[in-house]
Amino acid sequence: MERYEQQFKKGILEMLVLKLISQKTAYGYDLILRLKDVGGGLFDLKEGTLYPVLYRLEDEGLIASRKEAVQSGGREKKLYDITGEGLKVVQGLKEYWDDFSRCVSGVMDAKEEKA
Amino acid sequence: MTTDDYITAVMREIKLTKAAKARVREDLESDIATRLEHGMPMDEIVAEMGTPADVAQSIAENLPPDMAQKGSPIRFVYIACALVPFFVVAWVAVSLVSDFNANPGYYNYSTAGQYIMHGIRSLGAYWNIRLAFNLLAHMAVCVMGYRLFRNKWSAGDIRLLYMAIACGIIWLLEHPLIFGFDFLRTGYVFMTVIEIIRGLLQPQCVLALITTIFLFTVYARGQLTSPAKQAAEK
């Protein structure tokens, strides 16, 4: 069961991260908190899982990173913005997801047929 | 533990290309700075993010293979070193054949023939067997060095250390095995310091010493683990 759950999560994590960044410019920790908040405990991520997702999206040109100085401590924050291409992909994924979830629900909710 | 200590520890554990490491470092700095801004103490941050080893392992598992570290180019030096003896042997063989052709009848029998004629304690046999021992140990050192630098330090395997110890034993035993244990008295006990230094400065000894120093450095840092332990950790 755990293997299936992990596969589901892995499959849709990029879509969720992309959607969250499309709603608001975000940094890593912010994404972790928002996923935790909206995920109802299903997406309790750690940095080690999130960073590779961000790097894949950035390498595909769907998001872009920039740095911003932190008020104290002399360190910089790394912020992620959605790109024009990313917005198109989010829109496409949303439409696909609607069809996909409808189809899956149709199969999973179907009543058993007696032979 | 400070932010720098934590990030340095993650960087030490992680096996990624330089560019990928720089990205991870930026994100870690950013996320730790954000938590600190929220008033979270460092201990709590470490507890939430996980140990440096956990973070490194998790990132490495989820990243595409092209971001993974391919190993140090030093490994190619070991491949070259492993090939050198073959060229030397080929050169000696060609020289012997050309000498024999130039002076037919001068050689009564080959070096291998001397071994058969005069037994294991003959000078010819000594050099044959010593050459075999040296080649064996040299090849083992090359394999060790190659494996050590193929995946950088943290992918160390404790079997490399066992191999190094075996190499040392092979080298130490080659003389007693050929000449009997009397050699221990004459060969080792009465060796002068200069003789020892001269022996250690032979190219294959220098390579073995450097490799051993690298190996023990990795071992001292606790980065050599057995395959069973690696599997258990996964």
Coordinates of C-alpha atoms in Angstrom, one line a residue:
Chain A
M1 CA 0.0 0.0 0.0
E2 CA 2.8 2.4 1.0
R3 CA 4.5 1.9 -2.4
Y4 CA 1.3 2.9 -4.2
E5 CA 0.9 6.0 -2.0
Q6 CA 4.5 7.0 -2.7
Q7 CA 4.0 6.6 -6.4
F8 CA 0.8 8.7 -6.4
K9 CA 2.5 11.5 -4.5
K10 CA 5.7 11.4 -6.6
G11 CA 3.6 11.6 -9.8
I12 CA 1.6 14.6 -8.8
L13 CA 4.1 16.5 -6.7
E14 CA 5.5 18.5 -9.6
M15 CA 2.1 19.6 -10.6
L16 CA 1.2 20.7 -7.1
V17 CA 4.4 22.6 -6.6
L18 CA 4.0 24.3 -10.0
K19 CA 0.4 25.3 -9.2
L20 CA 1.5 26.7 -5.8
I21 CA 4.2 28.8 -7.4
S22 CA 1.8 30.0 -10.0
Q23 CA -0.4 31.3 -7.3
K24 CA 2.3 33.2 -5.5
T25 CA 6.1 33.6 -5.7
A26 CA 7.5 31.2 -3.2
Y27 CA 10.7 30.0 -1.5
G28 CA 11.3 26.4 -0.5
Y29 CA 10.2 26.5 3.2
D30 CA 7.1 28.5 2.2
L31 CA 6.2 25.7 -0.3
I32 CA 6.7 23.1 2.4
L33 CA 4.4 25.0 4.8
R34 CA 1.7 25.6 2.1
L35 CA 1.7 21.9 1.0
K36 CA 1.5 20.8 4.6
D37 CA -1.4 23.2 5.1
V38 CA -3.5 22.3 2.0
G39 CA -2.4 18.7 1.9
G40 CA -4.2 17.6 5.1
G41 CA -1.1 15.6 6.2
L42 CA -0.7 13.9 2.9
F43 CA 2.1 16.1 1.7
D44 CA 4.4 16.5 4.7
L45 CA 7.5 17.1 2.7
K46 CA 11.1 17.7 3.6
E47 CA 13.7 19.7 1.8
G48 CA 15.3 16.6 0.4
T49 CA 12.1 15.7 -1.5
L50 CA 11.2 19.3 -2.5
Y51 CA 14.5 20.5 -3.9
P52 CA 14.8 17.9 -6.7
V53 CA 11.3 18.8 -7.8
L54 CA 12.2 22.5 -7.9
Y55 CA 15.4 21.8 -9.9
R56 CA 13.5 19.7 -12.5
L57 CA 10.9 22.4 -13.0
E58 CA 13.6 25.1 -13.2
D59 CA 15.6 23.0 -15.7
E60 CA 12.5 22.6 -17.9
G61 CA 12.0 26.4 -17.9
L62 CA 8.7 26.2 -16.0
I63 CA 9.9 28.2 -13.0
A64 CA 12.8 30.6 -12.5
S65 CA 14.7 31.4 -9.4
R66 CA 16.1 34.7 -8.1
K67 CA 17.8 35.8 -4.9
E68 CA 16.6 38.4 -2.4
A69 CA 18.6 39.8 0.5
V70 CA 17.4 38.9 4.0
Q71 CA 17.0 41.8 6.4
S72 CA 19.5 40.4 9.0
G73 CA 22.3 37.9 8.9
G74 CA 23.7 38.8 5.5
R75 CA 22.2 35.7 3.8
E76 CA 20.0 35.5 0.8
K77 CA 16.6 34.0 0.2
K78 CA 16.0 32.0 -3.0
L79 CA 12.6 32.8 -4.5
Y80 CA 10.9 30.8 -7.3
D81 CA 8.6 32.5 -9.9
I82 CA 6.4 30.9 -12.5
T83 CA 7.4 31.5 -16.1
G84 CA 5.1 32.1 -19.1
E85 CA 5.7 28.5 -20.2
G86 CA 5.0 27.3 -16.7
L87 CA 1.7 29.1 -16.7
K88 CA 0.7 27.3 -19.9
V89 CA 1.7 24.0 -18.5
V90 CA -0.2 24.5 -15.3
Q91 CA -3.3 25.3 -17.3
G92 CA -2.8 22.2 -19.4
L93 CA -2.2 20.0 -16.4
K94 CA -5.3 21.4 -14.7
E95 CA -7.5 20.4 -17.7
Y96 CA -5.8 17.0 -17.9
W97 CA -6.2 16.4 -14.2
D98 CA -9.9 17.1 -14.3
D99 CA -10.4 14.5 -17.1
F100 CA -8.0 12.1 -15.4
S101 CA -9.6 12.3 -11.9
R102 CA -13.1 12.0 -13.5
C103 CA -12.0 8.8 -15.3
V104 CA -10.3 7.3 -12.3
S105 CA -13.3 8.1 -10.1
G106 CA -15.6 6.5 -12.7
V107 CA -13.6 3.3 -12.5
M108 CA -13.1 3.2 -8.8
D109 CA -16.7 4.1 -7.9
A110 CA -18.3 1.7 -10.3
K111 CA -20.5 -1.0 -8.7
E112 CA -19.4 -4.6 -9.0
E113 CA -21.2 -6.5 -11.9
K114 CA -22.3 -10.0 -11.2
A115 CA -21.4 -12.5 -13.9
Chain B
M1 CA 25.4 23.5 15.5
T2 CA 25.4 26.7 13.4
T3 CA 23.9 27.2 10.0
D4 CA 27.3 27.0 8.4
D5 CA 28.1 23.7 10.3
Y6 CA 24.9 22.2 9.1
I7 CA 25.3 23.2 5.5
T8 CA 28.9 22.1 5.4
A9 CA 27.9 18.7 6.9
V10 CA 25.3 18.3 4.2
M11 CA 27.7 19.3 1.4
R12 CA 30.2 16.8 2.7
E13 CA 27.7 14.0 2.6
I14 CA 26.1 14.8 -0.7
K15 CA 27.4 13.2 -3.9
L16 CA 26.5 15.7 -6.6
T17 CA 28.2 17.8 -9.3
K18 CA 29.6 21.2 -8.2
A19 CA 26.8 23.0 -9.9
A20 CA 24.1 20.9 -8.3
K21 CA 25.8 21.3 -4.9
A22 CA 25.8 25.1 -5.3
R23 CA 22.0 25.0 -6.0
V24 CA 21.4 22.9 -2.9
R25 CA 23.5 25.2 -0.8
E26 CA 21.6 28.3 -1.9
D27 CA 18.2 26.6 -1.1
L28 CA 19.4 25.3 2.3
E29 CA 20.8 28.8 3.2
S30 CA 17.5 30.4 2.2
D31 CA 15.3 27.9 4.0
I32 CA 17.4 28.0 7.2
A33 CA 17.5 31.8 7.1
T34 CA 13.7 31.9 6.7
R35 CA 13.2 29.6 9.7
L36 CA 15.6 31.7 11.8
E37 CA 13.6 34.8 10.8
H38 CA 10.5 33.0 12.2
G39 CA 12.4 32.7 15.5
M40 CA 13.0 29.0 15.2
P41 CA 16.1 27.8 17.2
M42 CA 18.8 25.9 15.2
D43 CA 18.2 22.7 17.2
E44 CA 14.5 22.7 16.1
I45 CA 15.5 23.5 12.5
V46 CA 17.8 20.5 12.4
A47 CA 15.1 18.3 14.0
E48 CA 12.6 19.5 11.3
M49 CA 14.9 19.2 8.3
G50 CA 16.6 16.0 9.4
T51 CA 20.3 15.1 9.9
P52 CA 22.8 16.2 7.2
A53 CA 23.1 12.5 6.1
D54 CA 19.3 12.2 5.8
V55 CA 19.0 15.4 3.7
A56 CA 21.9 14.4 1.5
Q57 CA 20.5 10.9 0.9
S58 CA 17.0 12.2 0.2
I59 CA 18.2 14.7 -2.3
A60 CA 20.5 12.2 -4.0
E61 CA 17.6 9.7 -4.3
N62 CA 15.2 12.1 -6.0
L63 CA 17.6 14.0 -8.3
P64 CA 18.1 13.0 -12.0
P65 CA 21.2 10.9 -12.6
D66 CA 22.9 13.7 -14.6
M67 CA 23.3 15.8 -11.4
A68 CA 25.0 13.0 -9.5
Q69 CA 28.7 13.2 -9.0
K70 CA 30.6 11.0 -11.5
G71 CA 33.7 10.7 -9.4
S72 CA 37.1 12.3 -9.4
P73 CA 39.2 12.4 -12.6
I74 CA 42.0 11.0 -10.4
R75 CA 40.5 7.6 -11.1
F76 CA 41.9 7.7 -14.6
V77 CA 45.4 8.0 -13.2
Y78 CA 44.9 4.6 -11.6
I79 CA 43.7 3.1 -14.9
A80 CA 46.9 4.5 -16.5
C81 CA 49.0 3.1 -13.6
A82 CA 47.4 -0.3 -14.1
L83 CA 48.4 -0.3 -17.8
V84 CA 52.1 0.7 -17.2
P85 CA 53.4 -2.7 -16.1
F86 CA 52.0 -4.3 -19.3
F87 CA 53.9 -1.8 -21.4
V88 CA 57.1 -2.5 -19.4
V89 CA 56.7 -6.2 -19.7
A90 CA 56.1 -5.9 -23.4
W91 CA 59.2 -3.7 -23.8
V92 CA 61.4 -6.1 -21.9
A93 CA 60.0 -9.1 -23.9
V94 CA 60.7 -7.3 -27.2
S95 CA 64.2 -6.3 -26.0
L96 CA 65.0 -9.9 -25.0
V97 CA 63.8 -11.3 -28.3
S98 CA 65.8 -8.8 -30.3
D99 CA 68.9 -9.5 -28.1
F100 CA 68.5 -13.2 -28.6
N101 CA 68.2 -12.7 -32.3
A102 CA 71.3 -10.5 -32.3
N103 CA 73.4 -13.0 -30.3
P104 CA 72.0 -16.5 -31.1
G105 CA 73.3 -19.2 -28.7
Y106 CA 74.2 -16.7 -26.0
Y107 CA 71.1 -17.4 -24.0
N108 CA 71.1 -21.1 -23.0
Y109 CA 67.6 -20.9 -21.6
S110 CA 65.0 -18.3 -20.7
T111 CA 64.5 -16.8 -17.3
A112 CA 61.5 -19.2 -16.9
G113 CA 63.9 -22.0 -17.8
Q114 CA 66.4 -20.9 -15.1
Y115 CA 63.6 -21.2 -12.6
I116 CA 63.0 -24.8 -13.7
M117 CA 66.7 -25.7 -13.8
H118 CA 67.8 -24.2 -10.5
G119 CA 64.7 -24.4 -8.3
I120 CA 62.8 -21.8 -6.4
R121 CA 65.8 -20.4 -4.6
S122 CA 67.6 -19.4 -7.7
L123 CA 68.0 -15.7 -8.6
G124 CA 65.9 -16.0 -11.8
A125 CA 63.1 -17.6 -9.9
Y126 CA 63.3 -14.9 -7.2
W127 CA 62.9 -12.1 -9.8
N128 CA 60.0 -14.0 -11.5
I129 CA 58.1 -14.6 -8.3
R130 CA 58.9 -11.1 -7.0
L131 CA 57.6 -9.6 -10.2
A132 CA 54.4 -11.6 -9.9
F133 CA 53.9 -10.5 -6.3
N134 CA 54.6 -6.9 -7.2
L135 CA 52.3 -7.0 -10.2
L136 CA 49.5 -8.6 -8.1
A137 CA 49.9 -5.9 -5.3
H138 CA 50.2 -3.1 -7.9
M139 CA 47.0 -4.2 -9.6
A140 CA 45.2 -4.4 -6.3
V141 CA 46.4 -0.9 -5.5
C142 CA 45.1 0.3 -8.8
V143 CA 41.7 -1.3 -8.3
M144 CA 41.5 0.2 -4.8
G145 CA 42.4 3.7 -6.0
Y146 CA 40.0 3.5 -8.9
R147 CA 37.1 2.4 -6.7
L148 CA 38.0 5.0 -4.1
F149 CA 37.9 7.9 -6.5
R150 CA 35.0 6.6 -8.7
N151 CA 32.3 7.7 -6.3
K152 CA 34.2 10.1 -4.2
W153 CA 34.8 9.5 -0.5
S154 CA 31.3 8.9 0.9
A155 CA 30.7 5.9 -1.3
G156 CA 33.6 4.1 0.3
D157 CA 33.3 0.5 0.9
I158 CA 35.1 -1.1 3.9
R159 CA 36.3 -3.9 1.6
L160 CA 38.8 -1.4 0.2
L161 CA 40.4 -1.3 3.5
Y162 CA 40.6 -5.1 3.7
M163 CA 42.2 -5.0 0.3
A164 CA 44.8 -2.5 1.4
I165 CA 45.7 -4.7 4.3
A166 CA 45.9 -7.7 2.0
C167 CA 48.3 -5.7 -0.3
G168 CA 50.5 -4.9 2.6
I169 CA 50.7 -8.6 3.6
I170 CA 51.5 -9.6 0.1
W171 CA 54.4 -7.2 -0.1
L172 CA 55.7 -8.2 3.4
L173 CA 55.4 -11.9 2.6
E174 CA 57.0 -12.0 -0.8
H175 CA 60.6 -12.3 0.5
P176 CA 59.9 -14.8 3.3
L177 CA 57.8 -16.9 0.9
I178 CA 60.6 -17.1 -1.6
F179 CA 63.6 -17.4 0.6
G180 CA 62.1 -18.9 3.8
F181 CA 61.7 -17.1 7.1
D182 CA 65.5 -16.7 7.5
F183 CA 65.0 -13.7 5.2
L184 CA 63.0 -11.9 7.9
R185 CA 66.3 -11.7 9.9
T186 CA 68.6 -10.8 7.1
G187 CA 66.1 -9.0 4.9
Y188 CA 64.2 -6.8 7.2
V189 CA 65.9 -6.5 10.6
F190 CA 69.3 -5.4 9.2
M191 CA 67.9 -3.1 6.6
T192 CA 69.3 0.4 6.8
V193 CA 67.0 3.4 6.9
I194 CA 68.4 4.5 3.5
E195 CA 67.5 1.1 2.1
I196 CA 64.0 1.3 3.5
I197 CA 63.5 4.9 2.1
R198 CA 64.9 3.8 -1.3
G199 CA 62.5 0.9 -1.4
L200 CA 59.6 3.1 -0.5
L201 CA 60.5 5.6 -3.2
Q202 CA 59.8 3.0 -6.0
P203 CA 57.0 4.3 -8.1
Q204 CA 54.6 1.5 -7.2
C205 CA 55.3 2.0 -3.5
V206 CA 54.7 5.7 -3.8
L207 CA 51.3 5.0 -5.5
A208 CA 50.5 2.5 -2.8
L209 CA 51.4 4.8 0.0
I210 CA 49.4 7.7 -1.4
T211 CA 46.4 5.4 -1.9
T212 CA 46.7 4.0 1.6
I213 CA 46.9 7.5 3.1
F214 CA 43.7 8.5 1.2
L215 CA 42.0 5.3 2.3
F216 CA 42.8 5.7 6.0
T217 CA 41.7 9.4 5.8
V218 CA 38.3 8.2 4.6
Y219 CA 38.2 5.5 7.2
A220 CA 39.1 8.0 10.0
R221 CA 36.2 10.2 8.8
G222 CA 33.9 7.2 9.2
Q223 CA 33.0 7.1 5.6
L224 CA 33.9 3.5 4.8
T225 CA 30.9 1.3 5.3
S226 CA 30.3 -2.4 4.6
P227 CA 27.8 -3.2 1.8
A228 CA 25.6 -4.9 4.4
K229 CA 25.5 -1.7 6.4
Q230 CA 24.8 0.4 3.3
A231 CA 21.8 -1.9 2.5
A232 CA 20.5 -1.8 6.0
E233 CA 20.6 2.0 6.0
K234 CA 18.6 2.1 2.8

